[in-house]
XYZ file of C-alpha atoms in Angstrom:
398
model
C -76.256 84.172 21.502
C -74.765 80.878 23.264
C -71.102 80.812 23.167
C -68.289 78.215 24.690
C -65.608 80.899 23.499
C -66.429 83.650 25.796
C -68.264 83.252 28.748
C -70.186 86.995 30.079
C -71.314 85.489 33.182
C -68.699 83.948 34.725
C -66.007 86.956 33.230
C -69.252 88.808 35.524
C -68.990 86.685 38.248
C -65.032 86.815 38.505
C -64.829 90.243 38.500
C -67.757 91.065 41.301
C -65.528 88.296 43.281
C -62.147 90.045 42.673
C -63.518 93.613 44.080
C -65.413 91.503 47.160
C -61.762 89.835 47.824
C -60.208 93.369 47.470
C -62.623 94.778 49.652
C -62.161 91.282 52.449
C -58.118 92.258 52.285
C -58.539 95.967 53.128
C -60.638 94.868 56.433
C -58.787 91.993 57.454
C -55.845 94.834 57.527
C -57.274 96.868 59.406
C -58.487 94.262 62.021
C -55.043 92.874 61.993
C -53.216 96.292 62.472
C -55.794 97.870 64.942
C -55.965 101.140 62.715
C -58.514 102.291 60.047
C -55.999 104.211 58.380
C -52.822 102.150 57.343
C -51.537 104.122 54.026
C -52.154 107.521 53.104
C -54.921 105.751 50.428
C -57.092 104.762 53.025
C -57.726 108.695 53.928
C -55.555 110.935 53.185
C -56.715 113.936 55.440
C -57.094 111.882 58.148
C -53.645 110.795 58.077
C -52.090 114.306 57.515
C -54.398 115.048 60.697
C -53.590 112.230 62.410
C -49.889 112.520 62.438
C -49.842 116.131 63.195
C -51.451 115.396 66.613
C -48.957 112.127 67.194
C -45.975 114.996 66.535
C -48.234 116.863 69.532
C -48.444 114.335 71.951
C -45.268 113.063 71.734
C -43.817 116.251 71.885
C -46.073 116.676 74.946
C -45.351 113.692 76.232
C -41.203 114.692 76.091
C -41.674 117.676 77.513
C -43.717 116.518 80.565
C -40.469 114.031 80.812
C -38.680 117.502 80.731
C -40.964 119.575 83.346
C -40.052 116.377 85.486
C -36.179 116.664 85.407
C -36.955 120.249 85.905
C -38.179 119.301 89.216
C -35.399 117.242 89.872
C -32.645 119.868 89.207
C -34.662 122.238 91.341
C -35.107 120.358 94.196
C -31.061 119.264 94.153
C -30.365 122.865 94.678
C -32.817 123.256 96.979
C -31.555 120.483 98.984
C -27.927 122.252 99.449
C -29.416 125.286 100.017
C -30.685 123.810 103.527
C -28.036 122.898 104.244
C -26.341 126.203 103.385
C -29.139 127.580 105.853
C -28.903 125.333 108.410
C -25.219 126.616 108.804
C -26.096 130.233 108.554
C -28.600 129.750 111.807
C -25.284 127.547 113.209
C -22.929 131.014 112.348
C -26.367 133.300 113.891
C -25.995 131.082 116.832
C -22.177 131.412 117.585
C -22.879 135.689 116.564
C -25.265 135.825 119.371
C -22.733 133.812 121.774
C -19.962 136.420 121.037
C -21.629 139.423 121.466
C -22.173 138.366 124.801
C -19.286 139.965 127.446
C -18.172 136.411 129.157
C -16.066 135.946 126.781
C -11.928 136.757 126.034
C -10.154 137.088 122.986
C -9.075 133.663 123.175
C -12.752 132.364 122.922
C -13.893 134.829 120.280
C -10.994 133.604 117.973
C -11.935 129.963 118.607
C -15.422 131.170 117.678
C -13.946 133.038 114.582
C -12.292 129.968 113.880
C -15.542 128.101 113.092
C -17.245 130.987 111.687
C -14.468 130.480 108.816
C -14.807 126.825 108.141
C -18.580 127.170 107.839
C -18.104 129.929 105.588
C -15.485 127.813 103.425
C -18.951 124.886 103.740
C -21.028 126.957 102.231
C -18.899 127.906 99.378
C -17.874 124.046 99.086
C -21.194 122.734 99.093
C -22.449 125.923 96.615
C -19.536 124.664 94.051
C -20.708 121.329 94.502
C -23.988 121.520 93.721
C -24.257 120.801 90.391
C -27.192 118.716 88.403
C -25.840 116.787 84.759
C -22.921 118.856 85.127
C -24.545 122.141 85.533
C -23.573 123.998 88.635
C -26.783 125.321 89.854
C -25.261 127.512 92.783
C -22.724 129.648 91.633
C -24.715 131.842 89.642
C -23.626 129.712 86.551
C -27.327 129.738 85.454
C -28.665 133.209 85.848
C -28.571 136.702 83.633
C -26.973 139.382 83.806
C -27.535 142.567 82.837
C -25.237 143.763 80.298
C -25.084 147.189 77.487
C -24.422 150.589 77.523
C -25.977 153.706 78.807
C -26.039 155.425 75.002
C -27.393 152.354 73.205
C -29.462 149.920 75.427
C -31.816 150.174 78.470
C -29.740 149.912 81.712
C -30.605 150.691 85.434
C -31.257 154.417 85.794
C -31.874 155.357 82.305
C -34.542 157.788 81.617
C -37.490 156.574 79.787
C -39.332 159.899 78.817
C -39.993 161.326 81.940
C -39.762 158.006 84.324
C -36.993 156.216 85.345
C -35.693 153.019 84.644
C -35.030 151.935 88.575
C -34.781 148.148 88.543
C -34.280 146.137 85.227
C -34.442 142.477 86.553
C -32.977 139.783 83.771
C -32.018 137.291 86.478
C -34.639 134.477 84.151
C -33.291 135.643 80.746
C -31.236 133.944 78.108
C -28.407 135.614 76.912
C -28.567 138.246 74.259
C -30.004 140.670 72.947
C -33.652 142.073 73.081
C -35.023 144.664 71.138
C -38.662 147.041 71.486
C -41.179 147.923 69.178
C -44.255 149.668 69.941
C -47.816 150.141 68.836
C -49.220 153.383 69.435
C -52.882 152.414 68.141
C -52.976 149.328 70.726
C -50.424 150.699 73.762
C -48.982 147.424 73.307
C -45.190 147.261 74.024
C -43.046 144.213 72.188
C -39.688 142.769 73.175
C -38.533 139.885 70.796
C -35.499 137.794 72.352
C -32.454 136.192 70.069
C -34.236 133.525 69.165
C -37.047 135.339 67.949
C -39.398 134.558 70.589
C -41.400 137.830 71.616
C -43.867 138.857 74.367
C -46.622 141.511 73.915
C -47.544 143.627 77.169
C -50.251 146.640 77.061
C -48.362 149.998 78.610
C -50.176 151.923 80.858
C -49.834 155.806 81.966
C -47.893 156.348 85.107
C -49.334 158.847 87.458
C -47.496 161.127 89.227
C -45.055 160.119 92.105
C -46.175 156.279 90.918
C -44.227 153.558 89.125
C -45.019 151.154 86.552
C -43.773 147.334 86.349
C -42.996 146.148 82.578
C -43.416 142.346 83.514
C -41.999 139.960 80.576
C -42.328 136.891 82.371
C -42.199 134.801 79.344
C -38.891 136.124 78.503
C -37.414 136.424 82.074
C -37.154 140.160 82.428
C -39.068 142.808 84.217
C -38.597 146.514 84.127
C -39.279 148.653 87.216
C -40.523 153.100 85.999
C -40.471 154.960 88.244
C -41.949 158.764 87.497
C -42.043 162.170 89.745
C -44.016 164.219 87.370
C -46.135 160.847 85.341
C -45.704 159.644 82.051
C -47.866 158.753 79.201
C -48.304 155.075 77.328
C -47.161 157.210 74.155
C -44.096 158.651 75.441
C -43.013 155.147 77.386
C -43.232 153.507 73.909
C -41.440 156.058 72.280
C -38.587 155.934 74.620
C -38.057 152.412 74.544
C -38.062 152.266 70.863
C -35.741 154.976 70.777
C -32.148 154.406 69.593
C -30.206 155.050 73.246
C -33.006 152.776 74.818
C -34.734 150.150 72.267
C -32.540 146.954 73.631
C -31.566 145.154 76.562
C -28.368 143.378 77.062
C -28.583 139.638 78.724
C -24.736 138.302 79.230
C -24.081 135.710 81.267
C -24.809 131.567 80.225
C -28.192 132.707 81.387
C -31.037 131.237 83.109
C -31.823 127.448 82.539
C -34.386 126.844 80.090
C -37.111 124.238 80.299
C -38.409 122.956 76.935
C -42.074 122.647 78.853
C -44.495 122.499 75.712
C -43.891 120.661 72.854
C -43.586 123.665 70.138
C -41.180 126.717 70.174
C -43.465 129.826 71.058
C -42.622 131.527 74.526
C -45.108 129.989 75.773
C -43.552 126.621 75.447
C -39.593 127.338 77.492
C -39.774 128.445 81.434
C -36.892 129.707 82.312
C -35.216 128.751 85.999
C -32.801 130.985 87.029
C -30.171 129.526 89.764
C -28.468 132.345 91.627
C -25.374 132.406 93.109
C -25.286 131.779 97.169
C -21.998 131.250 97.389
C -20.932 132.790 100.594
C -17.466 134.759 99.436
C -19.395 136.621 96.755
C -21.087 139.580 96.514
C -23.432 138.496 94.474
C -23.900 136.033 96.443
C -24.776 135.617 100.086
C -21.830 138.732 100.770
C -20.347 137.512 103.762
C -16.870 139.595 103.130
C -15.580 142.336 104.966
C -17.482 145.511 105.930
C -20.233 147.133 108.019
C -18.444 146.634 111.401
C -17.062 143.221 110.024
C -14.146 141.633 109.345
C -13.085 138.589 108.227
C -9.299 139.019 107.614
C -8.713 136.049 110.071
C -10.579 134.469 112.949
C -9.375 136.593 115.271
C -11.494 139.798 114.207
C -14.833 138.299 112.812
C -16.642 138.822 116.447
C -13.565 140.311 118.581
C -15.880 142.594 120.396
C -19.119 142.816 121.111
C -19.793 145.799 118.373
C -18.372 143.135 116.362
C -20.295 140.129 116.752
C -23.432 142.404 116.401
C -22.624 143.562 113.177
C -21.974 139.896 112.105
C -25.708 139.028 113.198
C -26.799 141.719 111.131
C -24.578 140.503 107.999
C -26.171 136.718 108.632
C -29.369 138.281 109.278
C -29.056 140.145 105.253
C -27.714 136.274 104.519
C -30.593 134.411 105.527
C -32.787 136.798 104.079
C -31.180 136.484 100.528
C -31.369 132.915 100.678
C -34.507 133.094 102.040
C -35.629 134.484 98.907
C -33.570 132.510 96.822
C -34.905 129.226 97.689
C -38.707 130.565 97.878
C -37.896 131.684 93.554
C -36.723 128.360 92.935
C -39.982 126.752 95.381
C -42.538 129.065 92.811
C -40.718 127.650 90.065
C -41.324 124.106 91.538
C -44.814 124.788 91.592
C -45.459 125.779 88.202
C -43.526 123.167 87.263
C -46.077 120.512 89.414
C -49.171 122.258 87.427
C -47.418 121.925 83.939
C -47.089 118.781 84.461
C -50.667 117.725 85.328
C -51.725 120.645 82.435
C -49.496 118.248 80.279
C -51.257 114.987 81.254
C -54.086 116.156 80.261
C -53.500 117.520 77.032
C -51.792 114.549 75.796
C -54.796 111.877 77.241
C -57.254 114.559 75.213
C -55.018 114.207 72.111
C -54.623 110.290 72.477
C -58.578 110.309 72.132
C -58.643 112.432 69.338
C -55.946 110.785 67.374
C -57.626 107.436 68.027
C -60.907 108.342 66.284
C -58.992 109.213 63.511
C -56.869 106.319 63.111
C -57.488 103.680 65.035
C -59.910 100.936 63.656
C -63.804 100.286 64.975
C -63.732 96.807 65.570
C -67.241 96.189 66.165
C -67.810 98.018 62.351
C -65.124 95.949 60.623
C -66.489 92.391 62.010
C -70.027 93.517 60.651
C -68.001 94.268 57.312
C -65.798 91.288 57.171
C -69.183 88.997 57.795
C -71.179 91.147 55.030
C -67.970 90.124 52.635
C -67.483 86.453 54.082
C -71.242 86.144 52.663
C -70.612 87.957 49.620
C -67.401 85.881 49.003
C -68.731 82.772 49.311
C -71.825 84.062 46.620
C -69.557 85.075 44.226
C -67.442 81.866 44.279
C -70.846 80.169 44.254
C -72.527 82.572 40.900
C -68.694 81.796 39.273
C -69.508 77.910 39.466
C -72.953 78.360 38.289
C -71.532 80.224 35.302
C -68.673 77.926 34.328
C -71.249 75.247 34.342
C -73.813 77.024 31.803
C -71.704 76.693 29.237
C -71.747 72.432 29.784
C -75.322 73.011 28.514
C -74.083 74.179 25.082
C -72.628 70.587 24.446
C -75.804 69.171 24.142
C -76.671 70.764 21.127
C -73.408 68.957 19.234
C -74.626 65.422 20.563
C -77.297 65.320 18.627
């Protein structure tokens, strides 16, 4: 039937042009964005997939920002410490000059006298160390070990038939931490505050030998120590007993490093920054005792007896800082190697977000020229059919 009313082939025509011009829009988008997937429409698991991994590189990307500054706050209290040791080898020095027997009680107080403004140094520059307000060297930023003997694990509690000789929580965050224990597996659990737990395997002790509980993750370690041995079983069971099933971390705690980008164990390092402040005993202990005196600076080294027991106290001094600095230079390290593990995980991500949502150029130009053609048809066919029904006219002239 011939018609001027309604026209099939260009109502055809029109709509094969309106989906080709639909079609033309969606890939001059995406060449004009740079990404195949703009709106969720475009592919909705792809997107979901896509922006999980953008919330995993980012978060990456922060925390290698983070492992950075964690340098940074390390090697400023490095730095002072030295310094600090530079004027412990100074105080060494002027030991080793007093103990020798040239010398009267005039020049062993003016050596005294010294002794007890480099002292006062070392506690100025320890108080003065500090990194975005933090002090780093006062033992601000370190745990403590806290509880009691009835209801938490402390130093020389018995755990079964070992003893509980060192409990180191120097790294931890304050709190509390509690056990639990699978007998099937020998696998010991302490969850932190926070929730995050570690899982370590528990081994027998033998007799006269000593087991290390290592929680790195956490920050603590527990030293056993047994005389007659101990089994996995009865280790577990002790430290999920009542008296023994938490440990106490007071203090502000060791620093913690937001190193991965979610919120597993895995993901904090914790720095502790221990005091070396030299009027402390928790500290470098340079304070009266063991043949030494520092009332005033007229009996640090007033004999010879004297000044050797002040090379010995340096001698503990260096050695505590000595250790002090090499923890924090470990700590460096790992923090170097997170770093690079970080770069690479968030250039493998970038790659792997990019196939997902970025756009293939080279496909979309072969698309846009496939729909430049078929656009230009269509407008072409849509003539041709506005112009059949012109034919239809000719009938009524005659």
């Amino acid at each position: 039937m011939s018609s001027i009313v309604t026209n099939i082939a260009a109502l055809n025509g029109n709509r094969n042009l309106s989906i080709t011009n639909a079609k033309m829009g969606k890939v001059l988008e995406k060449l004009s964005s740079g990404y195949r997937i703009n709106r969720a429409a475009d592919d909705a698991a792809g997107l979901g997939i896509s922006e999980k991994m953008r919330a995993q590189i980012r978060g990456n990307s922060q925390a290698i920002r983070n492992a950075k500054d964690g340098i940074s706050m390390i090697q400023t209290a490095e730095g002072a410490m030295d310094e600090i040791h530079s004027i412990l080898q100074r105080m060494r020095e002027l030991g080793v000059q007093a103990a020798n027997d040239t010398y009267d009680t005039a020049a062993r107080t003016s050596i005294g006298t010294e002794l007890i403004q480099l002292r006062q140094e070392i506690d100025r520059i320890a108080n003065a160390t500090n990194f975005n307000g933090q002090n780093l060297l006062t033992g601000a930023l370190t745990g403590t070990l806290g509880g009691a003997t009835g209801t938490d694990l402390v130093v020389n509690d018995a755990v079964g038939a070992a003893i509980a000789t060192e409990i180191n929580v120097a790294g931890a965050k304050p709190g509390t931490y509690t056990f639990s224990y699978n007998a099937t597996t020998d696998e010991l659990t302490l969850t932190g505050p926070s929730g995050q737990a570690q899982v370590i395997t528990v081994s027998a002790i033998a007799a006269n030998g000593s087991q290390t509980l290592n929680f790195n993750q956490l920050g603590i370690s527990i030293k056993l120590n047994s005389t007659a041995g101990e089994t996995a079983d009865n280790i577990g069971a002790a430290l999920t007993a009542a008296a023994n099933d938490t440990i106490v971390v007071t203090g502000s705690g060791a620093a913690a490093l937001q190193v991965g980008a979610n919120t597993t164990a895995f993901d904090v390092m914790n720095v502790s920054f221990n005091d070396v402040r030299a009027t402390q005993a928790t500290g470098l202990n340079l304070l009266s005792g063991g043949g030494v005196d520092w009332t005033s600076a007229s009996t640090i080294v007033a004999s010879n007896t004297a000044a050797q027991a002040f090379i010995n106290q340096i001698d503990a001094a260096i050695t505590t800082l000595n250790t002090r600095r090499s923890d924090l230079g470990a700590a460096q390290n790992r923090l170097e190697h997170t770093v690079n593990s970080l770069g690479v995980a968030v250039e493998n991500l970038t790659a792997s977000e990019s196939r997902i949502r970025d756009a293939d150029v080279a496909q979309l130009s072969s698309e846009m020229a496939s729909k430049t053609i078929l656009q230009q048809a269509g407008v072409a066919v849509l003539a041709q059919a506005n112009q059949s029904a012109q034919s239809i006219l000719s009938l009524l002239r005659g």
